[in-house]
C-alpha cells in the first residue's frame, strides 16, 4: 500500500478525515494497469534508457512481489533474466514460488546479482550493508512507492565518491574501485527514467474523474467521512470504455444465464472481494 | 463464483442460513492454488491423457478468463497454442487483452478452433448451434464448476451418433461424418481426466481444517448466521506452512519498518481488499 | 548426436558402409518436431502420468541443452519450475544463459533439486554418487537417446531396495529410508511413459519416406557409400505439406524479389548451413 | 541472408573473389547473439524510445521468422502483444506455428494491426498498397538488413504530407487525415533508435578478430579464394570466453564419455551441420 494512502486510512481511523475520500489507487483497473501491466514494460524501458544493460542471462533480485514486483519479474524473466524474490508476506512468497522464482533473503544473493530492484513501499529495504556487499557495476533502482526503499543517505559518506555519468545515473565508487550504478538517486525509476503510456494515463484519469463525479453527485448520506473503494460497477465501466481500442468483443449474458448466476446483465459481475 | 457458494450467499441474503459459514473457496490460497496454479497444469494433463493432442500451433478458445481460465490460457499459450477468450466481464476482458489474447464472441472463432474449453461457472455457454458449426475433430471440454457449461443434452438427438472411443472420450458424429470429441461428457475435465497434486490437496485441506477450528473455537458472537471469508491471518498461515517445501526464505520486518508501514510484524500484511 | 547415427558415421569414416545412407534424423523438420517441439510436450506428459508431480515451484536440473533439453526446459520454465542446466558445450551453455537458466555442474545442485532429467546422448551422466546425494523423493528420468545416461546398474546393489509402485515407476530405497523415484528404469521417458502425437509421427514418416524415394530414384552416381543429409528442398516440402493443418498461409516471392535475393521462387530458401 | 554476404557468395560463385573470406555473420555466436538475443531486446527498446507505445494487447505483424524475427516475436509475445507472422519459407512458417503464431499473408491483417515490423532481408515487403490500407497511427519499422524492406520511396508523393515529430519519427499523413508512424525512415530500427549492448559487441568483435587471426596465420593452402564459415572450434572458443560473466560452470567430459561419444574432450562438440 502506498504512503499517501496509508496516511489517508490512518486519518480515517483517527476520526480526523473531514470529507469522504475515494481510494482509486486500489481500484482493479488502476492496480492492474498502473502497477502490474505498466511496470511490466517500464522496468525494461527504464533500465535500457539509463544503462543499456542486456537482460539475457543477468541475475536480478526483486524486493517485493506485489503488483509492481509481479510486473517487473514477468518481464525480466521473459527476456532471459534469472530472477530472485524477497518477500515478507507468505502468500505473495508462495505465489512467487509457483511462478518459478526462488524466494530468498536479500543477503543470500546480494553478492552475485547484477541488478537490485525494490518494489515494496517499505523503507530501508536496501541498506548500506547490502550496498557494501554488491559486486562491481551492480545496478540499483527503485520501482516502489517512495524514495525511501534504498537507503541512499547512507551513501553520502566521505569515503565514497559519486560520479554522475549521465542524467539519472550515478556511479557510487568505493575506495577499492568498486562501482555501484544508482539510478534516479533512488527515486522511482518508472517516473524518472521511463514514460507512462497514454493508454495507462487514460485509464487512471478516467477512474479518477469517475470517482470525483460519484462523490459530487452522490445523494447525501451515501458517503461519510471515510475512505471508500471505487464502486465495482465504475471499475467495470472504465474497463469497458477501453476495450474498443483492442477490438475486443464482450459476450452478453442471456436472460436465462443472468438468472442462473443471480447477476444483472449489465454487471457488476463479481462480488466485492473478487481478486481478478 | 461456484454454484454451491452462490446458493450459500442466497440463503444468507434470504435470512435462511442457520449457522455461520466460512467461504473457504474464496480464500487467497484456495483461489490461486486450486484454481489458477492447479488448472494451469491439469488442463494440459487432462487433454493429453484423453486425446494425446499436440498443443503447438493449435487454435483454442477458452470461455471465461477468471482464475481457472487464466491458468488454462497461460499453460496453453506457453506450449504454443493460439488462444482466444470469451468474456462477459469487461475487467477480465481487459486483462485478457493485456495478457496477449484476442477477446472474441464464440461465434467469431467457432468454425476455426481445434479445442473449446469452458471455465465460466455459467450454463449453456456452448450450445448445440455452436457444436453444429465446429470443424471435424474439434475437442470440447469443461474446466468450470458444473456440468452445465456445455449443453450436452442437446447432443442426445437421433441424428447424432455417439461413439465411446476410450474412457471419458466420446465421439459425437454428425450425419455428414463430422466428429466432435467430447471429454468426460461435459463434466469437469480436471476431476475426471487429470489428477490433483498432493500439494494442492494439502493447501485446500489445511484451509478447510483451519476454518472449522476457527468456527468451533470462536468466542460467541464473533460469527453470526452469515457467510464469512477466511480471516487473512489464517490465509497467510496456510501459505507459510507450505513455504518450506520450496526452500523459500521469508524476510522479516524490522521494528522500524513495521512501524513505518503500520503493520504487525507477524501479519496480516495486506488490507482485506488486496487482490494478490 | 544419437547412438545409431554415430555408428553410421563411424562406419562411413572407416569405409565400411556398403550402401548410401540418408541421415534423416538431422533434417530440420525431424530435429525441431521430433526433438524440440515434441519433447516440450512429452516431458510434462511423461512426468504427470507417472508421478502426478506439480511443476510450479519445483527445482529441476536438466543435463544437456540440445534440442531435447531446450524443449524440456522451455516447458518446465513456462509452468513455474526453476530450471538449472548442465552442459559440456560452451555454445549451448551460453544459449542456456541467454534463455534465463543457470548453468551449473551437477554436483552444485544435486542436493536441492526435485527432478533430474538427462538429455545428453552421453553415458553415466547421473552416477551412483549423484544418486546417493539426492534428496528424498527426488525424481530421476531420461529423455536422451539411450538407456545409458543414468547409471541404473549402480543401483542394483544389496543395500538398496527396489519397490515397483506403478507401471514404469520404481522407488529405490536407501538404508536410511530415502527414496529416489526412478522412471522407466532409465529408459526414454518420452517413449515409455508418454505418447507421440500423430502430427509428429506424420512429419517423421513423411521425411523417411521421401528419403527412401530419393535414394531409390536417384540417378546412379548421385549418392556414394556415404551418409547424406536430406536435400533441403525435401525438408521444405515436408514442412509445406503440414502447413494446411494450421491454416497457415505462405507468402510467395515476386519475380523481382526472387531475383534480388538470388533465389528460386520455389526454394530452397536457405543456404545449407542455415540453423533455423 | 544479408545483402553484403549475398554479394560475397555471388562473387565467389563467379570466380571473382581474389582473397579467402570468412563468413563470420553465420557463425553460431554471431547469429544467435547479434540477431536472436540482441533483437529480442532492441525491438522493445527501439519502439519505446521512439513511440512510447504500450505493448500489451497490441496487434503486431512481423514479416520474416528468421533469427531476427524470432527474437522480435518472442519479446513482443512475452509482453502481451498478439503477433502474426508472414513467411516465404515453409520450414520457418511451421516453426512459427509451433511457437504459437498465426502465419498469414500481409494483406489478411494489414487493416487491423497496430505495428508492422520487417525482418526479411528482402525488398518491397511493405508496399505503398499496404501502407494505404493501414489503420490510423499504425507504426511501421524495419529490423531487417537494409533500408529496402519498406518501400519508403513510394511515400514521397505530393498527396502525402510528412511531419517530423521527433528524431527518427515521421508521421506520414494521408489526405483523409490518417497518419502512419514511420520509424528511422525505414532504416534499421535497432541501429538507429536502440543501442547495442556491450556484451553483444564483445561477442561480435571477438568473432571477427579470431577470424582475421585465423586467415592471417593459416598455413598456405588451407584457404583458397572462397567464402568459409568460421571453424566450429573458434565459435566454441568465443562462447567459452563469455561464460564467466554469467558465472556459468561448464561440465567436462570424462575420458570414458569422450571415447563413447567419439569426441575430443576440448571440442569441437558438434558436427558442422548442427543447428543449435
PDB file of N, CA and C in Angstrom, chain B residues 161-236:
ATOM      1  N   UNK B 161     -24.752 -39.696 -33.723  1.00  0.00           N
ATOM      2  CA  UNK B 161     -24.295 -40.980 -33.184  1.00  0.00           C
ATOM      3  C   UNK B 161     -23.210 -40.729 -32.144  1.00  0.00           C
ATOM      4  N   UNK B 162     -23.311 -41.426 -31.044  1.00  0.00           N
ATOM      5  CA  UNK B 162     -22.259 -41.318 -30.023  1.00  0.00           C
ATOM      6  C   UNK B 162     -21.394 -42.560 -30.100  1.00  0.00           C
ATOM      7  N   UNK B 163     -20.098 -42.351 -30.066  1.00  0.00           N
ATOM      8  CA  UNK B 163     -19.190 -43.492 -30.076  1.00  0.00           C
ATOM      9  C   UNK B 163     -18.178 -43.313 -28.946  1.00  0.00           C
ATOM     10  N   UNK B 164     -18.181 -44.221 -28.011  1.00  0.00           N
ATOM     11  CA  UNK B 164     -17.221 -44.142 -26.915  1.00  0.00           C
ATOM     12  C   UNK B 164     -15.898 -44.715 -27.414  1.00  0.00           C
ATOM     13  N   UNK B 165     -14.888 -43.872 -27.547  1.00  0.00           N
ATOM     14  CA  UNK B 165     -13.634 -44.369 -28.122  1.00  0.00           C
ATOM     15  C   UNK B 165     -12.621 -44.743 -27.047  1.00  0.00           C
ATOM     16  N   UNK B 166     -12.876 -44.307 -25.824  1.00  0.00           N
ATOM     17  CA  UNK B 166     -11.939 -44.544 -24.745  1.00  0.00           C
ATOM     18  C   UNK B 166     -12.656 -44.066 -23.487  1.00  0.00           C
ATOM     19  N   UNK B 167     -12.178 -44.464 -22.332  1.00  0.00           N
ATOM     20  CA  UNK B 167     -12.784 -43.960 -21.108  1.00  0.00           C
ATOM     21  C   UNK B 167     -12.763 -42.433 -21.131  1.00  0.00           C
ATOM     22  N   UNK B 168     -13.889 -41.822 -20.836  1.00  0.00           N
ATOM     23  CA  UNK B 168     -14.027 -40.350 -20.768  1.00  0.00           C
ATOM     24  C   UNK B 168     -13.971 -39.644 -22.125  1.00  0.00           C
ATOM     25  N   UNK B 169     -13.924 -40.400 -23.199  1.00  0.00           N
ATOM     26  CA  UNK B 169     -13.840 -39.758 -24.525  1.00  0.00           C
ATOM     27  C   UNK B 169     -14.941 -40.287 -25.435  1.00  0.00           C
ATOM     28  N   UNK B 170     -15.825 -39.392 -25.855  1.00  0.00           N
ATOM     29  CA  UNK B 170     -16.867 -39.763 -26.814  1.00  0.00           C
ATOM     30  C   UNK B 170     -16.680 -39.011 -28.114  1.00  0.00           C
ATOM     31  N   UNK B 171     -16.861 -39.706 -29.198  1.00  0.00           N
ATOM     32  CA  UNK B 171     -17.009 -39.037 -30.483  1.00  0.00           C
ATOM     33  C   UNK B 171     -18.500 -38.861 -30.724  1.00  0.00           C
ATOM     34  N   UNK B 172     -18.899 -37.623 -30.951  1.00  0.00           N
ATOM     35  CA  UNK B 172     -20.275 -37.385 -31.367  1.00  0.00           C
ATOM     36  C   UNK B 172     -20.223 -37.154 -32.872  1.00  0.00           C
ATOM     37  N   UNK B 173     -20.999 -37.958 -33.611  1.00  0.00           N
ATOM     38  CA  UNK B 173     -20.835 -37.990 -35.069  1.00  0.00           C
ATOM     39  C   UNK B 173     -22.058 -37.408 -35.763  1.00  0.00           C
ATOM     40  N   UNK B 174     -21.836 -36.405 -36.598  1.00  0.00           N
ATOM     41  CA  UNK B 174     -22.911 -35.768 -37.360  1.00  0.00           C
ATOM     42  C   UNK B 174     -23.225 -36.620 -38.598  1.00  0.00           C
ATOM     43  N   UNK B 175     -24.400 -36.418 -39.178  1.00  0.00           N
ATOM     44  CA  UNK B 175     -24.776 -37.209 -40.361  1.00  0.00           C
ATOM     45  C   UNK B 175     -23.758 -37.109 -41.493  1.00  0.00           C
ATOM     46  N   UNK B 176     -23.075 -35.969 -41.636  1.00  0.00           N
ATOM     47  CA  UNK B 176     -22.089 -35.823 -42.721  1.00  0.00           C
ATOM     48  C   UNK B 176     -20.732 -36.422 -42.350  1.00  0.00           C
ATOM     49  N   UNK B 177     -20.664 -37.069 -41.177  1.00  0.00           N
ATOM     50  CA  UNK B 177     -19.407 -37.714 -40.806  1.00  0.00           C
ATOM     51  C   UNK B 177     -18.532 -36.895 -39.875  1.00  0.00           C
ATOM     52  N   UNK B 178     -18.877 -35.621 -39.712  1.00  0.00           N
ATOM     53  CA  UNK B 178     -18.095 -34.780 -38.798  1.00  0.00           C
ATOM     54  C   UNK B 178     -18.133 -35.352 -37.387  1.00  0.00           C
ATOM     55  N   UNK B 179     -16.957 -35.361 -36.730  1.00  0.00           N
ATOM     56  CA  UNK B 179     -16.888 -35.831 -35.359  1.00  0.00           C
ATOM     57  C   UNK B 179     -16.468 -34.700 -34.427  1.00  0.00           C
ATOM     58  N   UNK B 180     -17.178 -34.594 -33.309  1.00  0.00           N
ATOM     59  CA  UNK B 180     -16.735 -33.702 -32.236  1.00  0.00           C
ATOM     60  C   UNK B 180     -16.290 -34.606 -31.094  1.00  0.00           C
ATOM     61  N   UNK B 181     -15.128 -34.276 -30.514  1.00  0.00           N
ATOM     62  CA  UNK B 181     -14.563 -35.100 -29.442  1.00  0.00           C
ATOM     63  C   UNK B 181     -14.977 -34.492 -28.105  1.00  0.00           C
ATOM     64  N   UNK B 182     -15.911 -35.136 -27.438  1.00  0.00           N
ATOM     65  CA  UNK B 182     -16.438 -34.621 -26.169  1.00  0.00           C
ATOM     66  C   UNK B 182     -15.768 -35.343 -25.011  1.00  0.00           C
ATOM     67  N   UNK B 183     -15.200 -34.573 -24.088  1.00  0.00           N
ATOM     68  CA  UNK B 183     -14.480 -35.190 -22.971  1.00  0.00           C
ATOM     69  C   UNK B 183     -15.349 -35.225 -21.713  1.00  0.00           C
ATOM     70  N   UNK B 184     -15.318 -36.338 -21.028  1.00  0.00           N
ATOM     71  CA  UNK B 184     -15.981 -36.504 -19.730  1.00  0.00           C
ATOM     72  C   UNK B 184     -17.462 -36.132 -19.787  1.00  0.00           C
ATOM     73  N   UNK B 185     -18.080 -36.298 -20.944  1.00  0.00           N
ATOM     74  CA  UNK B 185     -19.491 -35.945 -21.145  1.00  0.00           C
ATOM     75  C   UNK B 185     -19.824 -34.558 -20.609  1.00  0.00           C
ATOM     76  N   UNK B 186     -18.852 -33.658 -20.684  1.00  0.00           N
ATOM     77  CA  UNK B 186     -19.099 -32.282 -20.263  1.00  0.00           C
ATOM     78  C   UNK B 186     -18.895 -32.030 -18.775  1.00  0.00           C
ATOM     79  N   UNK B 187     -18.544 -33.074 -18.039  1.00  0.00           N
ATOM     80  CA  UNK B 187     -18.228 -32.843 -16.616  1.00  0.00           C
ATOM     81  C   UNK B 187     -16.805 -32.289 -16.495  1.00  0.00           C
ATOM     82  N   UNK B 188     -16.393 -31.997 -15.271  1.00  0.00           N
ATOM     83  CA  UNK B 188     -15.093 -31.332 -15.086  1.00  0.00           C
ATOM     84  C   UNK B 188     -13.919 -32.196 -15.535  1.00  0.00           C
ATOM     85  N   UNK B 189     -13.181 -31.682 -16.503  1.00  0.00           N
ATOM     86  CA  UNK B 189     -12.021 -32.392 -17.019  1.00  0.00           C
ATOM     87  C   UNK B 189     -10.977 -32.600 -15.930  1.00  0.00           C
ATOM     88  N   UNK B 190     -10.748 -31.564 -15.130  1.00  0.00           N
ATOM     89  CA  UNK B 190      -9.691 -31.663 -14.118  1.00  0.00           C
ATOM     90  C   UNK B 190     -10.009 -32.697 -13.050  1.00  0.00           C
ATOM     91  N   UNK B 191     -11.248 -32.963 -12.802  1.00  0.00           N
ATOM     92  CA  UNK B 191     -11.575 -34.005 -11.829  1.00  0.00           C
ATOM     93  C   UNK B 191     -11.713 -35.364 -12.497  1.00  0.00           C
ATOM     94  N   UNK B 192     -12.183 -35.383 -13.726  1.00  0.00           N
ATOM     95  CA  UNK B 192     -12.467 -36.657 -14.380  1.00  0.00           C
ATOM     96  C   UNK B 192     -11.246 -37.269 -15.057  1.00  0.00           C
ATOM     97  N   UNK B 193     -10.395 -36.433 -15.616  1.00  0.00           N
ATOM     98  CA  UNK B 193      -9.370 -36.956 -16.514  1.00  0.00           C
ATOM     99  C   UNK B 193      -7.961 -36.529 -16.135  1.00  0.00           C
ATOM    100  N   UNK B 194      -7.802 -35.906 -14.986  1.00  0.00           N
ATOM    101  CA  UNK B 194      -6.492 -35.473 -14.562  1.00  0.00           C
ATOM    102  C   UNK B 194      -6.367 -35.837 -13.088  1.00  0.00           C
ATOM    103  N   UNK B 195      -5.248 -35.495 -12.480  1.00  0.00           N
ATOM    104  CA  UNK B 195      -5.125 -35.762 -11.060  1.00  0.00           C
ATOM    105  C   UNK B 195      -4.921 -34.430 -10.352  1.00  0.00           C
ATOM    106  N   UNK B 196      -5.206 -34.410  -9.068  1.00  0.00           N
ATOM    107  CA  UNK B 196      -4.943 -33.204  -8.290  1.00  0.00           C
ATOM    108  C   UNK B 196      -3.664 -33.453  -7.503  1.00  0.00           C
ATOM    109  N   UNK B 197      -2.644 -32.601  -7.690  1.00  0.00           N
ATOM    110  CA  UNK B 197      -1.385 -32.828  -6.975  1.00  0.00           C
ATOM    111  C   UNK B 197      -1.605 -32.792  -5.461  1.00  0.00           C
ATOM    112  N   UNK B 198      -0.861 -33.620  -4.736  1.00  0.00           N
ATOM    113  CA  UNK B 198      -0.991 -33.661  -3.279  1.00  0.00           C
ATOM    114  C   UNK B 198      -0.721 -32.294  -2.680  1.00  0.00           C
ATOM    115  N   UNK B 199       0.129 -31.513  -3.335  1.00  0.00           N
ATOM    116  CA  UNK B 199       0.447 -30.198  -2.812  1.00  0.00           C
ATOM    117  C   UNK B 199      -0.802 -29.322  -2.734  1.00  0.00           C
ATOM    118  N   UNK B 200      -1.595 -29.373  -3.780  1.00  0.00           N
ATOM    119  CA  UNK B 200      -2.817 -28.567  -3.811  1.00  0.00           C
ATOM    120  C   UNK B 200      -3.825 -29.109  -2.799  1.00  0.00           C
ATOM    121  N   UNK B 201      -3.916 -30.419  -2.704  1.00  0.00           N
ATOM    122  CA  UNK B 201      -4.813 -31.014  -1.710  1.00  0.00           C
ATOM    123  C   UNK B 201      -4.422 -30.568  -0.313  1.00  0.00           C
ATOM    124  N   UNK B 202      -3.135 -30.513  -0.068  1.00  0.00           N
ATOM    125  CA  UNK B 202      -2.654 -30.117   1.254  1.00  0.00           C
ATOM    126  C   UNK B 202      -3.090 -28.690   1.574  1.00  0.00           C
ATOM    127  N   UNK B 203      -2.960 -27.810   0.600  1.00  0.00           N
ATOM    128  CA  UNK B 203      -3.374 -26.419   0.822  1.00  0.00           C
ATOM    129  C   UNK B 203      -4.871 -26.330   1.081  1.00  0.00           C
ATOM    130  N   UNK B 204      -5.638 -27.020   0.265  1.00  0.00           N
ATOM    131  CA  UNK B 204      -7.083 -26.959   0.421  1.00  0.00           C
ATOM    132  C   UNK B 204      -7.517 -27.557   1.756  1.00  0.00           C
ATOM    133  N   UNK B 205      -6.958 -28.709   2.087  1.00  0.00           N
ATOM    134  CA  UNK B 205      -7.355 -29.378   3.336  1.00  0.00           C
ATOM    135  C   UNK B 205      -6.944 -28.551   4.551  1.00  0.00           C
ATOM    136  N   UNK B 206      -5.773 -27.948   4.509  1.00  0.00           N
ATOM    137  CA  UNK B 206      -5.316 -27.111   5.622  1.00  0.00           C
ATOM    138  C   UNK B 206      -6.256 -25.933   5.803  1.00  0.00           C
ATOM    139  N   UNK B 207      -6.627 -25.323   4.702  1.00  0.00           N
ATOM    140  CA  UNK B 207      -7.528 -24.173   4.768  1.00  0.00           C
ATOM    141  C   UNK B 207      -8.869 -24.567   5.368  1.00  0.00           C
ATOM    142  N   UNK B 208      -9.408 -25.687   4.908  1.00  0.00           N
ATOM    143  CA  UNK B 208     -10.710 -26.131   5.422  1.00  0.00           C
ATOM    144  C   UNK B 208     -10.626 -26.467   6.911  1.00  0.00           C
ATOM    145  N   UNK B 209      -9.560 -27.158   7.296  1.00  0.00           N
ATOM    146  CA  UNK B 209      -9.418 -27.534   8.696  1.00  0.00           C
ATOM    147  C   UNK B 209      -9.313 -26.293   9.576  1.00  0.00           C
ATOM    148  N   UNK B 210      -8.524 -25.321   9.147  1.00  0.00           N
ATOM    149  CA  UNK B 210      -8.369 -24.099   9.946  1.00  0.00           C
ATOM    150  C   UNK B 210      -9.689 -23.346  10.061  1.00  0.00           C
ATOM    151  N   UNK B 211     -10.466 -23.354   8.999  1.00  0.00           N
ATOM    152  CA  UNK B 211     -11.756 -22.664   9.034  1.00  0.00           C
ATOM    153  C   UNK B 211     -12.684 -23.323  10.053  1.00  0.00           C
ATOM    154  N   UNK B 212     -12.697 -24.640  10.046  1.00  0.00           N
ATOM    155  CA  UNK B 212     -13.539 -25.360  11.011  1.00  0.00           C
ATOM    156  C   UNK B 212     -13.085 -25.080  12.439  1.00  0.00           C
ATOM    157  N   UNK B 213     -11.781 -25.119  12.661  1.00  0.00           N
ATOM    158  CA  UNK B 213     -11.244 -24.853  14.007  1.00  0.00           C
ATOM    159  C   UNK B 213     -11.644 -23.450  14.454  1.00  0.00           C
ATOM    160  N   UNK B 214     -11.532 -22.480  13.541  1.00  0.00           N
ATOM    161  CA  UNK B 214     -11.887 -21.104  13.877  1.00  0.00           C
ATOM    162  C   UNK B 214     -13.371 -20.995  14.240  1.00  0.00           C
ATOM    163  N   UNK B 215     -14.225 -21.615  13.440  1.00  0.00           N
ATOM    164  CA  UNK B 215     -15.668 -21.535  13.729  1.00  0.00           C
ATOM    165  C   UNK B 215     -15.968 -22.196  15.077  1.00  0.00           C
ATOM    166  N   UNK B 216     -15.277 -23.292  15.358  1.00  0.00           N
ATOM    167  CA  UNK B 216     -15.527 -24.048  16.577  1.00  0.00           C
ATOM    168  C   UNK B 216     -15.010 -23.300  17.806  1.00  0.00           C
ATOM    169  N   UNK B 217     -13.849 -22.695  17.681  1.00  0.00           N
ATOM    170  CA  UNK B 217     -13.205 -22.047  18.836  1.00  0.00           C
ATOM    171  C   UNK B 217     -13.636 -20.602  19.057  1.00  0.00           C
ATOM    172  N   UNK B 218     -14.257 -20.000  18.043  1.00  0.00           N
ATOM    173  CA  UNK B 218     -14.526 -18.564  18.126  1.00  0.00           C
ATOM    174  C   UNK B 218     -15.426 -18.257  19.310  1.00  0.00           C
ATOM    175  N   UNK B 219     -15.125 -17.185  20.040  1.00  0.00           N
ATOM    176  CA  UNK B 219     -15.990 -16.779  21.144  1.00  0.00           C
ATOM    177  C   UNK B 219     -17.380 -16.443  20.595  1.00  0.00           C
ATOM    178  N   UNK B 220     -18.373 -16.713  21.404  1.00  0.00           N
ATOM    179  CA  UNK B 220     -19.750 -16.458  20.986  1.00  0.00           C
ATOM    180  C   UNK B 220     -19.875 -15.024  20.481  1.00  0.00           C
ATOM    181  N   UNK B 221     -20.585 -14.883  19.421  1.00  0.00           N
ATOM    182  CA  UNK B 221     -20.834 -13.533  18.927  1.00  0.00           C
ATOM    183  C   UNK B 221     -19.891 -13.094  17.827  1.00  0.00           C
ATOM    184  N   UNK B 222     -18.732 -13.766  17.696  1.00  0.00           N
ATOM    185  CA  UNK B 222     -17.819 -13.348  16.624  1.00  0.00           C
ATOM    186  C   UNK B 222     -18.429 -13.626  15.253  1.00  0.00           C
ATOM    187  N   UNK B 223     -19.125 -14.740  15.141  1.00  0.00           N
ATOM    188  CA  UNK B 223     -19.750 -15.082  13.866  1.00  0.00           C
ATOM    189  C   UNK B 223     -21.256 -15.261  14.037  1.00  0.00           C
ATOM    190  N   UNK B 224     -22.017 -14.623  13.178  1.00  0.00           N
ATOM    191  CA  UNK B 224     -23.477 -14.773  13.181  1.00  0.00           C
ATOM    192  C   UNK B 224     -23.891 -15.701  12.041  1.00  0.00           C
ATOM    193  N   UNK B 225     -25.220 -15.827  11.812  1.00  0.00           N
ATOM    194  CA  UNK B 225     -25.675 -16.696  10.715  1.00  0.00           C
ATOM    195  C   UNK B 225     -25.388 -16.022   9.366  1.00  0.00           C
ATOM    196  N   UNK B 226     -24.180 -16.021   8.997  1.00  0.00           N
ATOM    197  CA  UNK B 226     -23.800 -15.324   7.765  1.00  0.00           C
ATOM    198  C   UNK B 226     -22.649 -16.092   7.100  1.00  0.00           C
ATOM    199  N   UNK B 227     -22.251 -15.630   5.922  1.00  0.00           N
ATOM    200  CA  UNK B 227     -21.116 -16.250   5.228  1.00  0.00           C
ATOM    201  C   UNK B 227     -19.891 -15.355   5.394  1.00  0.00           C
ATOM    202  N   UNK B 228     -18.817 -15.909   5.923  1.00  0.00           N
ATOM    203  CA  UNK B 228     -17.613 -15.128   6.187  1.00  0.00           C
ATOM    204  C   UNK B 228     -16.463 -15.582   5.298  1.00  0.00           C
ATOM    205  N   UNK B 229     -15.577 -14.635   5.000  1.00  0.00           N
ATOM    206  CA  UNK B 229     -14.334 -15.003   4.336  1.00  0.00           C
ATOM    207  C   UNK B 229     -13.334 -15.436   5.405  1.00  0.00           C
ATOM    208  N   UNK B 230     -12.435 -16.290   5.043  1.00  0.00           N
ATOM    209  CA  UNK B 230     -11.391 -16.738   5.967  1.00  0.00           C
ATOM    210  C   UNK B 230     -10.585 -15.522   6.437  1.00  0.00           C
ATOM    211  N   UNK B 231     -10.364 -15.393   7.767  1.00  0.00           N
ATOM    212  CA  UNK B 231      -9.529 -14.282   8.224  1.00  0.00           C
ATOM    213  C   UNK B 231      -8.169 -14.319   7.521  1.00  0.00           C
ATOM    214  N   UNK B 232      -7.719 -13.143   7.090  1.00  0.00           N
ATOM    215  CA  UNK B 232      -6.493 -13.091   6.283  1.00  0.00           C
ATOM    216  C   UNK B 232      -5.305 -13.742   6.975  1.00  0.00           C
ATOM    217  N   UNK B 233      -5.274 -13.595   8.303  1.00  0.00           N
ATOM    218  CA  UNK B 233      -4.141 -14.142   9.015  1.00  0.00           C
ATOM    219  C   UNK B 233      -4.035 -15.655   8.829  1.00  0.00           C
ATOM    220  N   UNK B 234      -5.191 -16.309   8.733  1.00  0.00           N
ATOM    221  CA  UNK B 234      -5.170 -17.762   8.529  1.00  0.00           C
ATOM    222  C   UNK B 234      -4.714 -18.107   7.118  1.00  0.00           C
ATOM    223  N   UNK B 235      -5.153 -17.290   6.190  1.00  0.00           N
ATOM    224  CA  UNK B 235      -4.723 -17.477   4.819  1.00  0.00           C
ATOM    225  C   UNK B 235      -3.189 -17.393   4.762  1.00  0.00           C
ATOM    226  N   UNK B 236      -2.661 -16.397   5.431  1.00  0.00           N
ATOM    227  CA  UNK B 236      -1.201 -16.241   5.458  1.00  0.00           C
ATOM    228  C   UNK B 236      -0.535 -17.420   6.171  1.00  0.00           C
TER     229      UNK B 236
END
